Amino acid sequence: MILRFGKTTCINSVNDCLNSFGKTCRALRIGHTPILACRKLKQNYEVPRSRISKIHHSLFPKGRIIHCVILYLLVMNLSLSAQETMKGLKDYYKDYFPVGVAVGAHSLNGEEAELLLKEFNSITPENAMKMESIQPKKGAFRWRLPDSIIHFAQQHGLRVRGHTLLWHEQTPDWIFEDEKGNPVGKLELHKRLRTHIAELVGRYKGKIYAWDVVNEAIDDNPKALLRQSKWITIGGEEILEKAFEYAHEADPEALLFYNDYNSERPEKRER
């Protein structure tokens, strides 16, 4: 950034000063605040007189004298404004709670990744860890995308919330059926769920701080309690509780949550 006061242009680093005028230009400081050097150029950003003061007698070869301008970037409104533009949502709420966003493969590169890193400090894989995506066939896990999300989070110091372990949507048929396509028994369904959770949660133990264990199990019908999915009709209502037990077995330190929508509605919240 180059700032101008009158005909004097201020360069925003001592290195710029040295590159422009030679190493005889002195790197002056007041306390821990660098002094910004200047030279005469035509630029288009005006600095108010109240923000600067002139220092004379910075010597160059042959005794040439130029004017240097001191800008107190950390204490002046100009620098504060620049710092404000670099803040994201996460910075404004850092003392209260993490600010999260759902991510996919497209979120890890380019402008979207830049926006993510500016605004958020917690991420949730939108689909990559759902059962249909990560284990579409029995025992055939797809780790590439979830691994890349975890790597991105660790590389940039982001928290990760896992999503989700038991849901009536995006669940492959094999979890409910035997080799002949018939419904599996209750105990077999519990066993398959436990194995799935152990593999997934166990792989990212210590890397994912929280899991949405059960997702959207409350029925949309206000007169009913639980959604009558195959999880319930085959595994019984207790499978919801068991899912939490299995997740805790796989990672005792992880926070475990029930996740749903419309939870602000009193009738659903009461159920």
PDB file of C-alpha atoms in Angstrom:
ATOM      1  CA  MET A   1       0.000   0.000   0.000  1.00  0.00           C
ATOM      2  CA  ILE A   2       1.376   3.452  -0.944  1.00  0.00           C
ATOM      3  CA  LEU A   3      -0.003   6.588   0.709  1.00  0.00           C
ATOM      4  CA  ARG A   4       0.481  10.205  -0.387  1.00  0.00           C
ATOM      5  CA  PHE A   5       0.502  13.479   1.493  1.00  0.00           C
ATOM      6  CA  GLY A   6       0.741  16.392  -0.870  1.00  0.00           C
ATOM      7  CA  LYS A   7       3.588  15.534  -3.224  1.00  0.00           C
ATOM      8  CA  THR A   8       5.187  13.172  -0.764  1.00  0.00           C
ATOM      9  CA  THR A   9       4.500   9.444  -1.154  1.00  0.00           C
ATOM     10  CA  CYS A  10       4.891   7.163   1.851  1.00  0.00           C
ATOM     11  CA  ILE A  11       6.094   3.611   1.373  1.00  0.00           C
ATOM     12  CA  ASN A  12       4.747   1.170   3.907  1.00  0.00           C
ATOM     13  CA  SER A  13       7.902  -0.697   4.874  1.00  0.00           C
ATOM     14  CA  VAL A  14      11.539  -0.044   5.660  1.00  0.00           C
ATOM     15  CA  ASN A  15      12.466  -2.559   2.964  1.00  0.00           C
ATOM     16  CA  ASP A  16      10.666  -0.465   0.385  1.00  0.00           C
ATOM     17  CA  CYS A  17      12.638   2.495   1.615  1.00  0.00           C
ATOM     18  CA  LEU A  18      15.925   0.644   1.239  1.00  0.00           C
ATOM     19  CA  ASN A  19      15.008  -0.649  -2.203  1.00  0.00           C
ATOM     20  CA  SER A  20      14.012   2.821  -3.356  1.00  0.00           C
ATOM     21  CA  PHE A  21      16.842   4.939  -1.938  1.00  0.00           C
ATOM     22  CA  GLY A  22      19.721   2.604  -1.202  1.00  0.00           C
ATOM     23  CA  LYS A  23      21.008   1.116   2.030  1.00  0.00           C
ATOM     24  CA  THR A  24      22.091   4.479   3.389  1.00  0.00           C
ATOM     25  CA  CYS A  25      18.439   5.176   4.188  1.00  0.00           C
ATOM     26  CA  ARG A  26      18.119   4.671   7.919  1.00  0.00           C
ATOM     27  CA  ALA A  27      15.533   2.279   9.385  1.00  0.00           C
ATOM     28  CA  LEU A  28      14.259   4.494  12.178  1.00  0.00           C
ATOM     29  CA  ARG A  29      11.994   3.340  15.006  1.00  0.00           C
ATOM     30  CA  ILE A  30      10.103   4.887  17.890  1.00  0.00           C
ATOM     31  CA  GLY A  31       9.703   2.178  20.505  1.00  0.00           C
ATOM     32  CA  HIS A  32       8.406  -0.838  18.544  1.00  0.00           C
ATOM     33  CA  THR A  33       6.762   1.293  15.857  1.00  0.00           C
ATOM     34  CA  PRO A  34       8.596   1.366  12.492  1.00  0.00           C
ATOM     35  CA  ILE A  35       9.086   4.725  10.802  1.00  0.00           C
ATOM     36  CA  LEU A  36       7.842   4.698   7.243  1.00  0.00           C
ATOM     37  CA  ALA A  37      10.146   6.227   4.669  1.00  0.00           C
ATOM     38  CA  CYS A  38       8.934   8.355   1.802  1.00  0.00           C
ATOM     39  CA  ARG A  39       9.844   9.810  -1.524  1.00  0.00           C
ATOM     40  CA  LYS A  40       8.259  12.101  -4.094  1.00  0.00           C
ATOM     41  CA  LEU A  41       5.857  10.256  -6.368  1.00  0.00           C
ATOM     42  CA  LYS A  42       2.357  10.818  -7.638  1.00  0.00           C
ATOM     43  CA  GLN A  43      -0.222   8.529  -6.012  1.00  0.00           C
ATOM     44  CA  ASN A  44      -3.884   8.794  -5.223  1.00  0.00           C
ATOM     45  CA  TYR A  45      -4.392   8.066  -1.525  1.00  0.00           C
ATOM     46  CA  GLU A  46      -4.488  11.169   0.641  1.00  0.00           C
ATOM     47  CA  VAL A  47      -3.411  10.936   4.303  1.00  0.00           C
ATOM     48  CA  PRO A  48      -4.981  13.589   6.582  1.00  0.00           C
ATOM     49  CA  ARG A  49      -2.523  16.089   8.047  1.00  0.00           C
ATOM     50  CA  SER A  50      -3.586  15.030  11.529  1.00  0.00           C
ATOM     51  CA  ARG A  51      -2.239  11.534  10.873  1.00  0.00           C
ATOM     52  CA  ILE A  52       1.349  12.419   9.991  1.00  0.00           C
ATOM     53  CA  SER A  53       4.363  14.395  11.100  1.00  0.00           C
ATOM     54  CA  LYS A  54       7.487  15.198   9.116  1.00  0.00           C
ATOM     55  CA  ILE A  55      11.020  14.264   9.988  1.00  0.00           C
ATOM     56  CA  HIS A  56      13.843  16.065   8.184  1.00  0.00           C
ATOM     57  CA  HIS A  57      17.463  15.249   7.546  1.00  0.00           C
ATOM     58  CA  SER A  58      17.467  11.575   6.493  1.00  0.00           C
ATOM     59  CA  LEU A  59      20.786  11.643   4.685  1.00  0.00           C
ATOM     60  CA  PHE A  60      21.578  10.099   1.311  1.00  0.00           C
ATOM     61  CA  PRO A  61      24.821  10.026  -0.709  1.00  0.00           C
ATOM     62  CA  LYS A  62      26.262  13.481  -1.462  1.00  0.00           C
ATOM     63  CA  GLY A  63      24.347  14.946   1.462  1.00  0.00           C
ATOM     64  CA  ARG A  64      21.004  14.985  -0.256  1.00  0.00           C
ATOM     65  CA  ILE A  65      18.185  15.559   2.213  1.00  0.00           C
ATOM     66  CA  ILE A  66      14.638  14.235   1.812  1.00  0.00           C
ATOM     67  CA  HIS A  67      11.588  14.283   3.959  1.00  0.00           C
ATOM     68  CA  CYS A  68      10.461  11.159   5.835  1.00  0.00           C
ATOM     69  CA  VAL A  69       6.980  10.689   7.206  1.00  0.00           C
ATOM     70  CA  ILE A  70       6.119   8.835  10.397  1.00  0.00           C
ATOM     71  CA  LEU A  71       2.839   6.874  10.389  1.00  0.00           C
ATOM     72  CA  TYR A  72       1.814   5.253  13.641  1.00  0.00           C
ATOM     73  CA  LEU A  73      -0.091   2.388  11.985  1.00  0.00           C
ATOM     74  CA  LEU A  74      -0.997   0.559  15.157  1.00  0.00           C
ATOM     75  CA  VAL A  75      -2.433   3.572  16.939  1.00  0.00           C
ATOM     76  CA  MET A  76      -3.928   5.660  14.158  1.00  0.00           C
ATOM     77  CA  ASN A  77      -7.411   5.275  12.727  1.00  0.00           C
ATOM     78  CA  LEU A  78      -5.967   4.538   9.334  1.00  0.00           C
ATOM     79  CA  SER A  79      -4.339   1.324  10.482  1.00  0.00           C
ATOM     80  CA  LEU A  80      -7.311   0.376  12.619  1.00  0.00           C
ATOM     81  CA  SER A  81      -9.533   0.629   9.570  1.00  0.00           C
ATOM     82  CA  ALA A  82      -7.180  -1.622   7.619  1.00  0.00           C
ATOM     83  CA  GLN A  83      -7.174  -4.163  10.430  1.00  0.00           C
ATOM     84  CA  GLU A  84     -10.971  -4.118  10.599  1.00  0.00           C
ATOM     85  CA  THR A  85     -11.243  -5.029   6.921  1.00  0.00           C
ATOM     86  CA  MET A  86      -9.174  -8.160   7.596  1.00  0.00           C
ATOM     87  CA  LYS A  87     -11.451  -9.434  10.356  1.00  0.00           C
ATOM     88  CA  GLY A  88     -14.022 -12.145   9.793  1.00  0.00           C
ATOM     89  CA  LEU A  89     -17.037 -13.387  11.736  1.00  0.00           C
ATOM     90  CA  LYS A  90     -14.811 -15.694  13.763  1.00  0.00           C
ATOM     91  CA  ASP A  91     -12.804 -12.734  15.043  1.00  0.00           C
ATOM     92  CA  TYR A  92     -15.816 -10.795  16.267  1.00  0.00           C
ATOM     93  CA  TYR A  93     -17.194 -13.797  18.183  1.00  0.00           C
ATOM     94  CA  LYS A  94     -13.915 -15.390  19.286  1.00  0.00           C
ATOM     95  CA  ASP A  95     -14.681 -14.758  22.971  1.00  0.00           C
ATOM     96  CA  TYR A  96     -18.115 -16.379  22.734  1.00  0.00           C
ATOM     97  CA  PHE A  97     -18.220 -19.402  20.407  1.00  0.00           C
ATOM     98  CA  PRO A  98     -16.644 -20.864  17.253  1.00  0.00           C
ATOM     99  CA  VAL A  99     -18.268 -19.940  13.943  1.00  0.00           C
ATOM    100  CA  GLY A 100     -18.703 -22.918  11.631  1.00  0.00           C
ATOM    101  CA  VAL A 101     -19.635 -23.763   8.058  1.00  0.00           C
ATOM    102  CA  ALA A 102     -20.433 -26.929   6.099  1.00  0.00           C
ATOM    103  CA  VAL A 103     -17.757 -27.855   3.554  1.00  0.00           C
ATOM    104  CA  GLY A 104     -17.197 -30.121   0.587  1.00  0.00           C
ATOM    105  CA  ALA A 105     -14.356 -30.770  -1.840  1.00  0.00           C
ATOM    106  CA  HIS A 106     -14.960 -27.423  -3.567  1.00  0.00           C
ATOM    107  CA  SER A 107     -14.406 -25.564  -0.287  1.00  0.00           C
ATOM    108  CA  LEU A 108     -10.752 -26.456   0.117  1.00  0.00           C
ATOM    109  CA  ASN A 109      -9.241 -24.449  -2.728  1.00  0.00           C
ATOM    110  CA  GLY A 110      -9.329 -21.058  -4.388  1.00  0.00           C
ATOM    111  CA  GLU A 111     -11.471 -18.108  -3.412  1.00  0.00           C
ATOM    112  CA  GLU A 112     -13.916 -20.253  -1.451  1.00  0.00           C
ATOM    113  CA  ALA A 113     -11.110 -21.507   0.780  1.00  0.00           C
ATOM    114  CA  GLU A 114      -9.878 -17.943   1.280  1.00  0.00           C
ATOM    115  CA  LEU A 115     -13.345 -16.827   2.333  1.00  0.00           C
ATOM    116  CA  LEU A 116     -13.694 -19.842   4.622  1.00  0.00           C
ATOM    117  CA  LEU A 117     -10.419 -19.118   6.396  1.00  0.00           C
ATOM    118  CA  LYS A 118     -11.284 -15.459   6.845  1.00  0.00           C
ATOM    119  CA  GLU A 119     -14.776 -15.944   8.260  1.00  0.00           C
ATOM    120  CA  PHE A 120     -14.812 -19.319  10.044  1.00  0.00           C
ATOM    121  CA  ASN A 121     -12.811 -21.309  12.589  1.00  0.00           C
ATOM    122  CA  SER A 122     -14.869 -24.520  12.612  1.00  0.00           C
ATOM    123  CA  ILE A 123     -15.959 -26.748   9.729  1.00  0.00           C
ATOM    124  CA  THR A 124     -18.386 -29.641   9.252  1.00  0.00           C
ATOM    125  CA  PRO A 125     -18.170 -32.063   6.317  1.00  0.00           C
ATOM    126  CA  GLU A 126     -21.487 -31.524   4.556  1.00  0.00           C
ATOM    127  CA  ASN A 127     -21.791 -34.983   2.988  1.00  0.00           C
ATOM    128  CA  ALA A 128     -18.366 -36.620   3.052  1.00  0.00           C
ATOM    129  CA  MET A 129     -18.917 -38.493   6.334  1.00  0.00           C
ATOM    130  CA  LYS A 130     -22.510 -39.558   5.807  1.00  0.00           C
ATOM    131  CA  MET A 131     -22.855 -43.323   5.577  1.00  0.00           C
ATOM    132  CA  GLU A 132     -23.839 -43.430   1.904  1.00  0.00           C
ATOM    133  CA  SER A 133     -20.759 -41.398   0.971  1.00  0.00           C
ATOM    134  CA  ILE A 134     -18.158 -42.973   3.201  1.00  0.00           C
ATOM    135  CA  GLN A 135     -19.271 -46.651   3.175  1.00  0.00           C
ATOM    136  CA  PRO A 136     -21.515 -47.187   0.128  1.00  0.00           C
ATOM    137  CA  LYS A 137     -20.817 -50.920   0.249  1.00  0.00           C
ATOM    138  CA  LYS A 138     -20.215 -53.069   3.280  1.00  0.00           C
ATOM    139  CA  GLY A 139     -16.609 -52.696   4.379  1.00  0.00           C
ATOM    140  CA  ALA A 140     -15.707 -50.447   1.416  1.00  0.00           C
ATOM    141  CA  PHE A 141     -14.786 -47.120   2.998  1.00  0.00           C
ATOM    142  CA  ARG A 142     -14.012 -44.038   0.959  1.00  0.00           C
ATOM    143  CA  TRP A 143     -11.516 -42.022   2.957  1.00  0.00           C
ATOM    144  CA  ARG A 144     -10.028 -39.685   0.357  1.00  0.00           C
ATOM    145  CA  LEU A 145     -12.419 -36.715   0.735  1.00  0.00           C
ATOM    146  CA  PRO A 146     -12.897 -36.882   4.511  1.00  0.00           C
ATOM    147  CA  ASP A 147      -9.138 -37.277   4.938  1.00  0.00           C
ATOM    148  CA  SER A 148      -8.538 -34.185   2.804  1.00  0.00           C
ATOM    149  CA  ILE A 149     -11.013 -32.180   4.908  1.00  0.00           C
ATOM    150  CA  ILE A 150      -9.291 -33.222   8.117  1.00  0.00           C
ATOM    151  CA  HIS A 151      -5.887 -32.388   6.639  1.00  0.00           C
ATOM    152  CA  PHE A 152      -7.121 -28.941   5.567  1.00  0.00           C
ATOM    153  CA  ALA A 153      -8.502 -28.300   9.049  1.00  0.00           C
ATOM    154  CA  GLN A 154      -5.290 -29.325  10.788  1.00  0.00           C
ATOM    155  CA  GLN A 155      -3.169 -27.321   8.356  1.00  0.00           C
ATOM    156  CA  HIS A 156      -5.135 -24.153   9.143  1.00  0.00           C
ATOM    157  CA  GLY A 157      -5.971 -24.697  12.810  1.00  0.00           C
ATOM    158  CA  LEU A 158      -9.706 -25.264  12.313  1.00  0.00           C
ATOM    159  CA  ARG A 159     -11.977 -27.285  14.554  1.00  0.00           C
ATOM    160  CA  VAL A 160     -13.964 -30.113  12.948  1.00  0.00           C
ATOM    161  CA  ARG A 161     -17.447 -31.285  13.861  1.00  0.00           C
ATOM    162  CA  GLY A 162     -18.301 -34.690  12.378  1.00  0.00           C
ATOM    163  CA  HIS A 163     -21.644 -35.251  10.651  1.00  0.00           C
ATOM    164  CA  THR A 164     -23.413 -37.722  10.903  1.00  0.00           C
ATOM    165  CA  LEU A 165     -23.507 -41.321  12.209  1.00  0.00           C
ATOM    166  CA  LEU A 166     -27.178 -42.317  12.147  1.00  0.00           C
ATOM    167  CA  TRP A 167     -29.680 -40.726   9.749  1.00  0.00           C
ATOM    168  CA  HIS A 168     -32.723 -41.892   7.856  1.00  0.00           C
ATOM    169  CA  GLU A 169     -31.426 -40.248   4.646  1.00  0.00           C
ATOM    170  CA  GLN A 170     -28.297 -41.020   2.627  1.00  0.00           C
ATOM    171  CA  THR A 171     -28.032 -44.469   4.163  1.00  0.00           C
ATOM    172  CA  PRO A 172     -27.134 -47.365   1.818  1.00  0.00           C
ATOM    173  CA  ASP A 173     -29.504 -50.320   1.555  1.00  0.00           C
ATOM    174  CA  TRP A 174     -26.838 -52.838   2.553  1.00  0.00           C
ATOM    175  CA  ILE A 175     -26.943 -51.705   6.187  1.00  0.00           C
ATOM    176  CA  PHE A 176     -30.556 -52.955   6.468  1.00  0.00           C
ATOM    177  CA  GLU A 177     -30.402 -56.003   4.183  1.00  0.00           C
ATOM    178  CA  ASP A 178     -28.656 -59.370   4.068  1.00  0.00           C
ATOM    179  CA  GLU A 179     -26.978 -60.847   0.977  1.00  0.00           C
ATOM    180  CA  LYS A 180     -30.365 -61.899  -0.424  1.00  0.00           C
ATOM    181  CA  GLY A 181     -31.973 -58.497   0.033  1.00  0.00           C
ATOM    182  CA  ASN A 182     -34.017 -59.502   3.054  1.00  0.00           C
ATOM    183  CA  PRO A 183     -34.184 -57.301   6.164  1.00  0.00           C
ATOM    184  CA  VAL A 184     -31.485 -58.066   8.694  1.00  0.00           C
ATOM    185  CA  GLY A 185     -32.352 -58.799  12.300  1.00  0.00           C
ATOM    186  CA  LYS A 186     -32.189 -56.337  15.145  1.00  0.00           C
ATOM    187  CA  LEU A 187     -28.916 -57.588  16.572  1.00  0.00           C
ATOM    188  CA  GLU A 188     -27.246 -57.614  13.155  1.00  0.00           C
ATOM    189  CA  LEU A 189     -28.272 -54.030  12.503  1.00  0.00           C
ATOM    190  CA  HIS A 190     -26.836 -52.971  15.855  1.00  0.00           C
ATOM    191  CA  LYS A 191     -23.631 -54.838  15.057  1.00  0.00           C
ATOM    192  CA  ARG A 192     -23.266 -53.164  11.644  1.00  0.00           C
ATOM    193  CA  LEU A 193     -23.878 -49.717  13.102  1.00  0.00           C
ATOM    194  CA  ARG A 194     -21.343 -50.313  15.848  1.00  0.00           C
ATOM    195  CA  THR A 195     -18.723 -51.434  13.328  1.00  0.00           C
ATOM    196  CA  HIS A 196     -19.398 -48.424  11.111  1.00  0.00           C
ATOM    197  CA  ILE A 197     -19.093 -45.983  13.999  1.00  0.00           C
ATOM    198  CA  ALA A 198     -15.962 -47.660  15.336  1.00  0.00           C
ATOM    199  CA  GLU A 199     -14.242 -47.356  11.954  1.00  0.00           C
ATOM    200  CA  LEU A 200     -15.288 -43.769  11.265  1.00  0.00           C
ATOM    201  CA  VAL A 201     -15.043 -42.169  14.690  1.00  0.00           C
ATOM    202  CA  GLY A 202     -11.981 -44.213  15.561  1.00  0.00           C
ATOM    203  CA  ARG A 203     -10.110 -43.081  12.434  1.00  0.00           C
ATOM    204  CA  TYR A 204     -10.456 -39.426  13.410  1.00  0.00           C
ATOM    205  CA  LYS A 205     -10.141 -39.831  17.158  1.00  0.00           C
ATOM    206  CA  GLY A 206      -8.566 -36.709  18.588  1.00  0.00           C
ATOM    207  CA  LYS A 207      -8.996 -34.840  15.286  1.00  0.00           C
ATOM    208  CA  ILE A 208     -12.756 -34.296  15.432  1.00  0.00           C
ATOM    209  CA  TYR A 209     -13.854 -32.561  18.613  1.00  0.00           C
ATOM    210  CA  ALA A 210     -17.603 -33.284  18.285  1.00  0.00           C
ATOM    211  CA  TRP A 211     -20.015 -35.561  16.414  1.00  0.00           C
ATOM    212  CA  ASP A 212     -23.622 -35.246  15.320  1.00  0.00           C
ATOM    213  CA  VAL A 213     -24.427 -38.808  16.328  1.00  0.00           C
ATOM    214  CA  VAL A 214     -28.143 -39.047  15.605  1.00  0.00           C
ATOM    215  CA  ASN A 215     -29.663 -36.786  12.962  1.00  0.00           C
ATOM    216  CA  GLU A 216     -33.321 -35.760  12.534  1.00  0.00           C
ATOM    217  CA  ALA A 217     -34.922 -38.667  14.362  1.00  0.00           C
ATOM    218  CA  ILE A 218     -37.940 -36.605  15.514  1.00  0.00           C
ATOM    219  CA  ASP A 219     -40.950 -36.996  13.212  1.00  0.00           C
ATOM    220  CA  ASP A 220     -42.304 -34.019  11.263  1.00  0.00           C
ATOM    221  CA  ASN A 221     -45.801 -35.010  12.383  1.00  0.00           C
ATOM    222  CA  PRO A 222     -46.461 -33.072  15.624  1.00  0.00           C
ATOM    223  CA  LYS A 223     -48.626 -35.980  16.857  1.00  0.00           C
ATOM    224  CA  ALA A 224     -45.769 -38.484  16.587  1.00  0.00           C
ATOM    225  CA  LEU A 225     -42.455 -38.679  18.410  1.00  0.00           C
ATOM    226  CA  LEU A 226     -39.894 -40.652  16.429  1.00  0.00           C
ATOM    227  CA  ARG A 227     -39.595 -40.907  12.669  1.00  0.00           C
ATOM    228  CA  GLN A 228     -40.434 -44.478  11.691  1.00  0.00           C
ATOM    229  CA  SER A 229     -37.336 -45.163   9.628  1.00  0.00           C
ATOM    230  CA  LYS A 230     -35.760 -48.571   9.170  1.00  0.00           C
ATOM    231  CA  TRP A 231     -33.418 -47.733  12.010  1.00  0.00           C
ATOM    232  CA  ILE A 232     -36.419 -47.747  14.337  1.00  0.00           C
ATOM    233  CA  THR A 233     -38.563 -50.428  12.728  1.00  0.00           C
ATOM    234  CA  ILE A 234     -35.660 -52.922  12.646  1.00  0.00           C
ATOM    235  CA  GLY A 235     -33.316 -51.746  15.393  1.00  0.00           C
ATOM    236  CA  GLY A 236     -35.917 -50.497  17.874  1.00  0.00           C
ATOM    237  CA  GLU A 237     -35.932 -47.114  19.605  1.00  0.00           C
ATOM    238  CA  GLU A 238     -32.969 -48.139  21.721  1.00  0.00           C
ATOM    239  CA  ILE A 239     -30.696 -48.019  18.667  1.00  0.00           C
ATOM    240  CA  LEU A 240     -30.641 -44.231  19.035  1.00  0.00           C
ATOM    241  CA  GLU A 241     -29.180 -44.525  22.504  1.00  0.00           C
ATOM    242  CA  LYS A 242     -26.817 -47.254  21.392  1.00  0.00           C
ATOM    243  CA  ALA A 243     -25.423 -44.999  18.686  1.00  0.00           C
ATOM    244  CA  PHE A 244     -24.203 -42.624  21.396  1.00  0.00           C
ATOM    245  CA  GLU A 245     -22.686 -45.506  23.325  1.00  0.00           C
ATOM    246  CA  TYR A 246     -20.847 -46.759  20.249  1.00  0.00           C
ATOM    247  CA  ALA A 247     -19.518 -43.263  19.478  1.00  0.00           C
ATOM    248  CA  HIS A 248     -18.292 -42.828  23.038  1.00  0.00           C
ATOM    249  CA  GLU A 249     -16.523 -46.181  22.848  1.00  0.00           C
ATOM    250  CA  ALA A 250     -14.700 -45.077  19.706  1.00  0.00           C
ATOM    251  CA  ASP A 251     -13.654 -41.668  21.073  1.00  0.00           C
ATOM    252  CA  PRO A 252     -14.330 -41.044  24.786  1.00  0.00           C
ATOM    253  CA  GLU A 253     -13.149 -37.420  24.530  1.00  0.00           C
ATOM    254  CA  ALA A 254     -15.439 -36.326  21.699  1.00  0.00           C
ATOM    255  CA  LEU A 255     -18.542 -34.270  22.394  1.00  0.00           C
ATOM    256  CA  LEU A 256     -21.680 -36.054  21.209  1.00  0.00           C
ATOM    257  CA  PHE A 257     -24.820 -34.321  19.931  1.00  0.00           C
ATOM    258  CA  TYR A 258     -28.296 -34.944  18.643  1.00  0.00           C
ATOM    259  CA  ASN A 259     -28.915 -32.783  15.556  1.00  0.00           C
ATOM    260  CA  ASP A 260     -32.233 -31.606  14.083  1.00  0.00           C
ATOM    261  CA  TYR A 261     -34.000 -28.736  12.334  1.00  0.00           C
ATOM    262  CA  ASN A 262     -36.947 -26.575  13.471  1.00  0.00           C
ATOM    263  CA  SER A 263     -35.776 -27.035  17.049  1.00  0.00           C
ATOM    264  CA  GLU A 264     -36.873 -23.453  17.764  1.00  0.00           C
ATOM    265  CA  ARG A 265     -40.515 -24.497  17.397  1.00  0.00           C
ATOM    266  CA  PRO A 266     -42.016 -25.112  20.866  1.00  0.00           C
ATOM    267  CA  GLU A 267     -44.034 -28.190  19.866  1.00  0.00           C
ATOM    268  CA  LYS A 268     -40.993 -29.925  18.382  1.00  0.00           C
ATOM    269  CA  ARG A 269     -38.674 -28.804  21.145  1.00  0.00           C
ATOM    270  CA  GLU A 270     -40.997 -30.272  23.756  1.00  0.00           C
ATOM    271  CA  ARG A 271     -41.003 -33.642  22.016  1.00  0.00           C
TER     272      ARG A 271
END
